[in-house]
PDB file of C-alpha atoms and ligand atoms in Angstrom:
ATOM      1  CA  UNK A   1      33.651 -85.206 121.544  1.00 95.00           C
ATOM      2  CA  UNK A   2      34.809 -82.355 119.307  1.00 98.00           C
ATOM      3  CA  UNK A   3      37.932 -80.626 120.609  1.00 98.00           C
ATOM      4  CA  UNK A   4      39.427 -77.205 119.978  1.00 99.00           C
ATOM      5  CA  UNK A   5      42.565 -75.359 120.956  1.00 98.00           C
ATOM      6  CA  UNK A   6      42.222 -72.114 122.937  1.00 98.00           C
ATOM      7  CA  UNK A   7      45.004 -69.801 124.071  1.00 98.00           C
ATOM      8  CA  UNK A   8      44.665 -66.990 126.578  1.00 98.00           C
ATOM      9  CA  UNK A   9      47.162 -64.508 125.145  1.00 98.00           C
ATOM     10  CA  UNK A  10      49.865 -62.847 127.197  1.00 97.00           C
ATOM     11  CA  UNK A  11      47.886 -59.885 128.548  1.00 94.00           C
ATOM     12  CA  UNK A  12      45.192 -62.225 129.885  1.00 96.00           C
ATOM     13  CA  UNK A  13      47.238 -63.736 132.680  1.00 96.00           C
ATOM     14  CA  UNK A  14      48.844 -60.345 133.523  1.00 96.00           C
ATOM     15  CA  UNK A  15      45.408 -58.739 133.797  1.00 97.00           C
ATOM     16  CA  UNK A  16      44.064 -61.556 135.980  1.00 97.00           C
ATOM     17  CA  UNK A  17      41.488 -62.686 133.418  1.00 98.00           C
ATOM     18  CA  UNK A  18      42.171 -66.440 133.379  1.00 98.00           C
ATOM     19  CA  UNK A  19      39.369 -67.201 135.849  1.00 98.00           C
ATOM     20  CA  UNK A  20      36.885 -64.976 133.995  1.00 98.00           C
ATOM     21  CA  UNK A  21      37.645 -66.633 130.649  1.00 98.00           C
ATOM     22  CA  UNK A  22      37.584 -70.174 132.061  1.00 98.00           C
ATOM     23  CA  UNK A  23      34.327 -69.372 133.816  1.00 98.00           C
ATOM     24  CA  UNK A  24      32.657 -68.299 130.554  1.00 98.00           C
ATOM     25  CA  UNK A  25      33.892 -71.472 128.826  1.00 98.00           C
ATOM     26  CA  UNK A  26      32.676 -73.724 131.660  1.00 98.00           C
ATOM     27  CA  UNK A  27      29.319 -71.960 132.076  1.00 98.00           C
ATOM     28  CA  UNK A  28      28.610 -72.513 128.386  1.00 98.00           C
ATOM     29  CA  UNK A  29      28.916 -76.233 129.127  1.00 98.00           C
ATOM     30  CA  UNK A  30      32.260 -76.899 127.483  1.00 98.00           C
ATOM     31  CA  UNK A  31      34.830 -79.098 129.207  1.00 98.00           C
ATOM     32  CA  UNK A  32      38.411 -78.150 130.031  1.00 98.00           C
ATOM     33  CA  UNK A  33      40.383 -81.214 128.891  1.00 98.00           C
ATOM     34  CA  UNK A  34      43.938 -79.832 129.216  1.00 98.00           C
ATOM     35  CA  UNK A  35      45.571 -76.708 130.593  1.00 98.00           C
ATOM     36  CA  UNK A  36      49.168 -75.443 130.436  1.00 98.00           C
ATOM     37  CA  UNK A  37      50.923 -72.159 131.233  1.00 98.00           C
ATOM     38  CA  UNK A  38      53.968 -71.501 129.071  1.00 97.00           C
ATOM     39  CA  UNK A  39      56.319 -68.864 127.699  1.00 98.00           C
ATOM     40  CA  UNK A  40      56.099 -69.043 123.903  1.00 98.00           C
ATOM     41  CA  UNK A  41      59.120 -69.097 121.601  1.00 97.00           C
ATOM     42  CA  UNK A  42      59.372 -67.425 118.183  1.00 96.00           C
ATOM     43  CA  UNK A  43      59.730 -70.895 116.658  1.00 97.00           C
ATOM     44  CA  UNK A  44      56.419 -72.029 118.163  1.00 97.00           C
ATOM     45  CA  UNK A  45      54.719 -68.867 116.889  1.00 98.00           C
ATOM     46  CA  UNK A  46      56.119 -69.335 113.374  1.00 98.00           C
ATOM     47  CA  UNK A  47      54.459 -72.759 113.334  1.00 97.00           C
ATOM     48  CA  UNK A  48      51.227 -71.715 115.037  1.00 98.00           C
ATOM     49  CA  UNK A  49      50.680 -68.606 112.874  1.00 97.00           C
ATOM     50  CA  UNK A  50      52.362 -69.909 109.679  1.00 97.00           C
ATOM     51  CA  UNK A  51      49.584 -68.388 107.540  1.00 96.00           C
ATOM     52  CA  UNK A  52      50.423 -64.933 108.945  1.00 97.00           C
ATOM     53  CA  UNK A  53      54.242 -65.013 108.598  1.00 97.00           C
ATOM     54  CA  UNK A  54      54.336 -62.437 105.797  1.00 97.00           C
ATOM     55  CA  UNK A  55      51.681 -60.120 107.226  1.00 97.00           C
ATOM     56  CA  UNK A  56      52.756 -56.638 108.330  1.00 97.00           C
ATOM     57  CA  UNK A  57      51.392 -57.208 111.840  1.00 96.00           C
ATOM     58  CA  UNK A  58      53.325 -60.460 112.402  1.00 97.00           C
ATOM     59  CA  UNK A  59      56.347 -58.871 114.210  1.00 97.00           C
ATOM     60  CA  UNK A  60      54.091 -57.030 116.672  1.00 97.00           C
ATOM     61  CA  UNK A  61      52.039 -60.195 117.185  1.00 97.00           C
ATOM     62  CA  UNK A  62      55.233 -62.083 118.088  1.00 97.00           C
ATOM     63  CA  UNK A  63      56.350 -59.269 120.409  1.00 97.00           C
ATOM     64  CA  UNK A  64      52.973 -59.327 122.167  1.00 97.00           C
ATOM     65  CA  UNK A  65      52.781 -63.106 122.500  1.00 98.00           C
ATOM     66  CA  UNK A  66      56.345 -63.416 123.837  1.00 98.00           C
ATOM     67  CA  UNK A  67      55.889 -60.558 126.334  1.00 97.00           C
ATOM     68  CA  UNK A  68      54.637 -62.891 129.066  1.00 97.00           C
ATOM     69  CA  UNK A  69      53.280 -66.377 129.660  1.00 98.00           C
ATOM     70  CA  UNK A  70      50.192 -67.606 127.834  1.00 98.00           C
ATOM     71  CA  UNK A  71      47.661 -70.260 128.839  1.00 98.00           C
ATOM     72  CA  UNK A  72      47.031 -73.140 126.437  1.00 98.00           C
ATOM     73  CA  UNK A  73      43.796 -75.119 126.688  1.00 98.00           C
ATOM     74  CA  UNK A  74      42.097 -78.020 124.996  1.00 99.00           C
ATOM     75  CA  UNK A  75      38.344 -77.502 125.227  1.00 99.00           C
ATOM     76  CA  UNK A  76      35.749 -80.133 124.350  1.00 98.00           C
ATOM     77  CA  UNK A  77      32.043 -80.097 123.542  1.00 98.00           C
ATOM     78  CA  UNK A  78      29.401 -80.299 120.819  1.00 98.00           C
ATOM     79  CA  UNK A  79      30.354 -77.994 117.932  1.00 98.00           C
ATOM     80  CA  UNK A  80      32.952 -76.462 120.228  1.00 98.00           C
ATOM     81  CA  UNK A  81      35.136 -75.135 117.374  1.00 98.00           C
ATOM     82  CA  UNK A  82      32.496 -72.721 116.080  1.00 98.00           C
ATOM     83  CA  UNK A  83      31.045 -72.248 119.575  1.00 98.00           C
ATOM     84  CA  UNK A  84      34.248 -70.908 121.099  1.00 98.00           C
ATOM     85  CA  UNK A  85      34.846 -68.630 118.084  1.00 98.00           C
ATOM     86  CA  UNK A  86      31.386 -67.159 118.764  1.00 98.00           C
ATOM     87  CA  UNK A  87      32.062 -66.898 122.509  1.00 98.00           C
ATOM     88  CA  UNK A  88      35.354 -65.072 121.733  1.00 98.00           C
ATOM     89  CA  UNK A  89      33.800 -62.621 119.262  1.00 98.00           C
ATOM     90  CA  UNK A  90      35.276 -60.905 116.198  1.00 98.00           C
ATOM     91  CA  UNK A  91      39.062 -60.558 115.791  1.00 98.00           C
ATOM     92  CA  UNK A  92      38.854 -56.774 116.191  1.00 98.00           C
ATOM     93  CA  UNK A  93      37.604 -56.029 119.735  1.00 96.00           C
ATOM     94  CA  UNK A  94      36.011 -52.804 118.478  1.00 96.00           C
ATOM     95  CA  UNK A  95      33.793 -54.865 116.167  1.00 97.00           C
ATOM     96  CA  UNK A  96      33.259 -57.755 118.571  1.00 98.00           C
ATOM     97  CA  UNK A  97      29.803 -57.800 120.123  1.00 97.00           C
ATOM     98  CA  UNK A  98      29.352 -56.876 123.753  1.00 97.00           C
ATOM     99  CA  UNK A  99      28.828 -60.113 125.633  1.00 98.00           C
ATOM    100  CA  UNK A 100      31.710 -61.796 123.825  1.00 98.00           C
ATOM    101  CA  UNK A 101      35.124 -62.215 125.479  1.00 98.00           C
ATOM    102  CA  UNK A 102      36.807 -59.797 123.063  1.00 98.00           C
ATOM    103  CA  UNK A 103      33.869 -57.361 123.026  1.00 98.00           C
ATOM    104  CA  UNK A 104      33.833 -57.161 126.810  1.00 98.00           C
ATOM    105  CA  UNK A 105      37.487 -57.530 127.729  1.00 98.00           C
ATOM    106  CA  UNK A 106      39.990 -57.149 124.865  1.00 97.00           C
ATOM    107  CA  UNK A 107      42.096 -54.085 124.111  1.00 92.00           C
ATOM    108  CA  UNK A 108      42.848 -53.870 120.374  1.00 95.00           C
ATOM    109  CA  UNK A 109      43.329 -55.865 117.154  1.00 95.00           C
ATOM    110  CA  UNK A 110      46.706 -57.293 118.195  1.00 92.00           C
ATOM    111  CA  UNK A 111      46.084 -57.482 121.942  1.00 95.00           C
ATOM    112  CA  UNK A 112      42.801 -59.276 121.462  1.00 97.00           C
ATOM    113  CA  UNK A 113      43.205 -61.523 124.492  1.00 98.00           C
ATOM    114  CA  UNK A 114      42.230 -64.934 123.173  1.00 98.00           C
ATOM    115  CA  UNK A 115      42.773 -67.375 120.327  1.00 98.00           C
ATOM    116  CA  UNK A 116      40.657 -70.304 119.195  1.00 98.00           C
ATOM    117  CA  UNK A 117      41.108 -72.699 116.281  1.00 98.00           C
ATOM    118  CA  UNK A 118      39.009 -71.929 113.213  1.00 98.00           C
ATOM    119  CA  UNK A 119      38.568 -75.434 111.714  1.00 98.00           C
ATOM    120  CA  UNK A 120      38.781 -79.123 112.594  1.00 98.00           C
ATOM    121  CA  UNK A 121      42.095 -79.375 110.738  1.00 98.00           C
ATOM    122  CA  UNK A 122      43.602 -76.388 112.564  1.00 98.00           C
ATOM    123  CA  UNK A 123      42.233 -77.591 115.919  1.00 98.00           C
ATOM    124  CA  UNK A 124      44.075 -80.904 115.524  1.00 98.00           C
ATOM    125  CA  UNK A 125      47.226 -79.173 114.270  1.00 98.00           C
ATOM    126  CA  UNK A 126      47.268 -76.580 117.073  1.00 98.00           C
ATOM    127  CA  UNK A 127      46.470 -79.100 119.842  1.00 98.00           C
ATOM    128  CA  UNK A 128      49.406 -81.214 118.630  1.00 98.00           C
ATOM    129  CA  UNK A 129      51.729 -78.182 118.666  1.00 98.00           C
ATOM    130  CA  UNK A 130      51.301 -77.771 122.426  1.00 98.00           C
ATOM    131  CA  UNK A 131      49.989 -81.022 123.914  1.00 98.00           C
ATOM    132  CA  UNK A 132      50.828 -84.709 123.788  1.00 98.00           C
ATOM    133  CA  UNK A 133      47.938 -87.209 123.818  1.00 97.00           C
ATOM    134  CA  UNK A 134      48.610 -88.230 127.429  1.00 98.00           C
ATOM    135  CA  UNK A 135      48.129 -84.630 128.612  1.00 98.00           C
ATOM    136  CA  UNK A 136      44.509 -84.535 127.392  1.00 98.00           C
ATOM    137  CA  UNK A 137      41.870 -86.068 129.666  1.00 98.00           C
ATOM    138  CA  UNK A 138      38.331 -87.340 129.060  1.00 96.00           C
ATOM    139  CA  UNK A 139      35.341 -87.127 131.370  1.00 96.00           C
TER     140      UNK A 139
HETATM  141  O1  CDP B   1      42.477 -64.766 115.957  1.00 86.84           O
HETATM  142  P1  CDP B   1      41.558 -64.760 114.756  1.00 86.84           P
HETATM  143  O2  CDP B   1      41.423 -66.106 114.097  1.00 86.84           O
HETATM  144  O3  CDP B   1      40.231 -64.136 115.084  1.00 86.84           O
HETATM  145  O4  CDP B   1      42.217 -63.735 113.709  1.00 86.84           O
HETATM  146  P2  CDP B   1      43.254 -63.962 112.511  1.00 86.84           P
HETATM  147  O5  CDP B   1      42.779 -63.138 111.366  1.00 86.84           O
HETATM  148  O6  CDP B   1      43.511 -65.421 112.281  1.00 86.84           O
HETATM  149  O7  CDP B   1      44.594 -63.280 113.059  1.00 86.84           O
HETATM  150  C1  CDP B   1      45.411 -63.930 113.996  1.00 86.84           C
HETATM  151  C2  CDP B   1      45.852 -62.909 115.014  1.00 86.84           C
HETATM  152  O8  CDP B   1      46.726 -61.964 114.421  1.00 86.84           O
HETATM  153  C3  CDP B   1      44.712 -62.057 115.598  1.00 86.84           C
HETATM  154  O9  CDP B   1      44.015 -62.708 116.652  1.00 86.84           O
HETATM  155  C4  CDP B   1      45.448 -60.820 116.074  1.00 86.84           C
HETATM  156  O10 CDP B   1      46.058 -61.021 117.344  1.00 86.84           O
HETATM  157  C5  CDP B   1      46.549 -60.684 115.013  1.00 86.84           C
HETATM  158  N1  CDP B   1      46.188 -59.697 113.987  1.00 86.84           N
HETATM  159  C6  CDP B   1      46.702 -58.399 114.076  1.00 86.84           C
HETATM  160  O11 CDP B   1      47.463 -58.088 114.996  1.00 86.84           O
HETATM  161  N2  CDP B   1      46.360 -57.461 113.123  1.00 86.84           N
HETATM  162  C7  CDP B   1      45.563 -57.782 112.095  1.00 86.84           C
HETATM  163  N3  CDP B   1      45.263 -56.859 111.182  1.00 86.84           N
HETATM  164  C8  CDP B   1      45.042 -59.075 111.993  1.00 86.84           C
HETATM  165  C9  CDP B   1      45.371 -60.015 112.960  1.00 86.84           C
HETATM  166 MG1   MG B   2      42.786 -67.240 112.920  1.00 86.84          MG
END
């Protein structure tokens, strides 16, 4: 089964949106294979978002993502990597379609509520940043 890494960003838990987001993922038929609530460190974010280290928005992204706990998930299903990206909607919530998680629920470009891996390579890399093999189930 294809697997992807999803993170509910720090405003999600504060706003009580974990159930809503999990519900959308489950209703689509994807499987929750691992789940973890954690406070992120700057070091973890440097690794996770290494492609964005030099971007002007990186400091505010770090501030946002260390402002409260996040929820890490491994989600499985057919073509789940592209499927969850579609379910999440465009990076900018103002451009994300209504019906998508970001279109319906997210605040702005930085506080865009949810992350999902964008390729098989990044899915494997990101899953390994936050989970060990024995924390991921199959069913
Ligand atoms: O998350 P996604 O893959 O859709 O977008 P990205 O282009 O890989 O950017 C990673 C994250 O950086 C976004 O989800 C935003 O939280 C943040 N970002 C930002 O704050 N301002 C931008 N102009 C672009 C991205
Ligand atoms: Mg990305």
